[in-house]
Amino acid sequence: MSSTADPTGAAPAPRPDPRRVAAAWAAELDGLDVSPFLIGSAVRRLAQHFERAFTTLTRTYGLGPGEMRILLVLGRSAPRYAASPTELFRQLLITSGAVSKQIDRLVEIGLVTRVADPDVLRGLLVRLEPAGKEIADAAMREICSSRYSGLDQLGEEQIHICLDLLTRLQELVEESTAGGS
């Protein structure tokens, strides 16, 4: 069994072995297929690792994760580098209030501005300023570097397999929850 490092310097805690977890639950619940639970648990654990790394990265720029996500959305929105607040909260899957608060902070520190939308009467766009673009570009380079997550150790074929499986998993989860949201 492998272990993970503890940031406090304590002895590393053992990682749960998914097969042992599955066997324990299957024994407890008379052979129940716990594969969905195991997949969800693995995705959650990975998400926690990625979120910690992302939060650490965003703090190096004096930003919160939500603020950085806005910069990253705008940074890929060429050629205008702008989006409406509605586009932002839909892409980021957060509330309009959360987006508004994050935009306010980014405006305050000069990384984005609010501008009139030339295509929508009384519409508003959030436009990325040059300083915000520099941060978005640098952060994206860091996210894609080997220092960020270790995913650079995957080969091209493994990357495609992972992306295909994760895309399918996302589709299944979104389809199954579409009626309830």
Phi, psi and omega in degrees: 000135179268172183226167178244151180285142177261125183297343180277352181092359178290168178302140181298140178276142178292141176279140177293137177273117183305326180292323178290320178298314180298316180297319180296315179291321179297320178293319181293324186244038171052054173082012180304136175283109183260018180305315179302320178297316182295318179296313178300319179296317179296317179296318179299314180297317177297316180300321179297317178298313180295320181294320177299314179297319180294317179297317177300316178298313184296326180293333177295341177257006181072025182241162170267164180303319180296319178296318179295322180298322176298314178300321180292321176297312181294326181294341178254011184259041180296153006269347184278337186051048182212154176205156176283156175305324179296316177301319182296312183290331176290319179291325184269354178058043176230173183285159178297325178296319178295316179298317181300316179297318181291321177297316178306314181295317180294325175295315182303323182262007171081019181268337175220162172228157172265132180225158177293141176276116182293343183261350185228121178302127183060015178279159183231143173240151171256119184250136178285128176272162182307319179296323177292322178295319178300316180294315180300315180296314180296318180296318180295322176298319179294316179301325182271002181272164179292335181291338188282308190220349182082359181290348177295348179282349177280142174281168183302317180295318178297321178299314180295320178297313179301313181297319179297314181293318179294322177297316179296318178299315178299317178300313181298315181295316180293322177295319184287336181258356184300322181288334184265357182249000000 
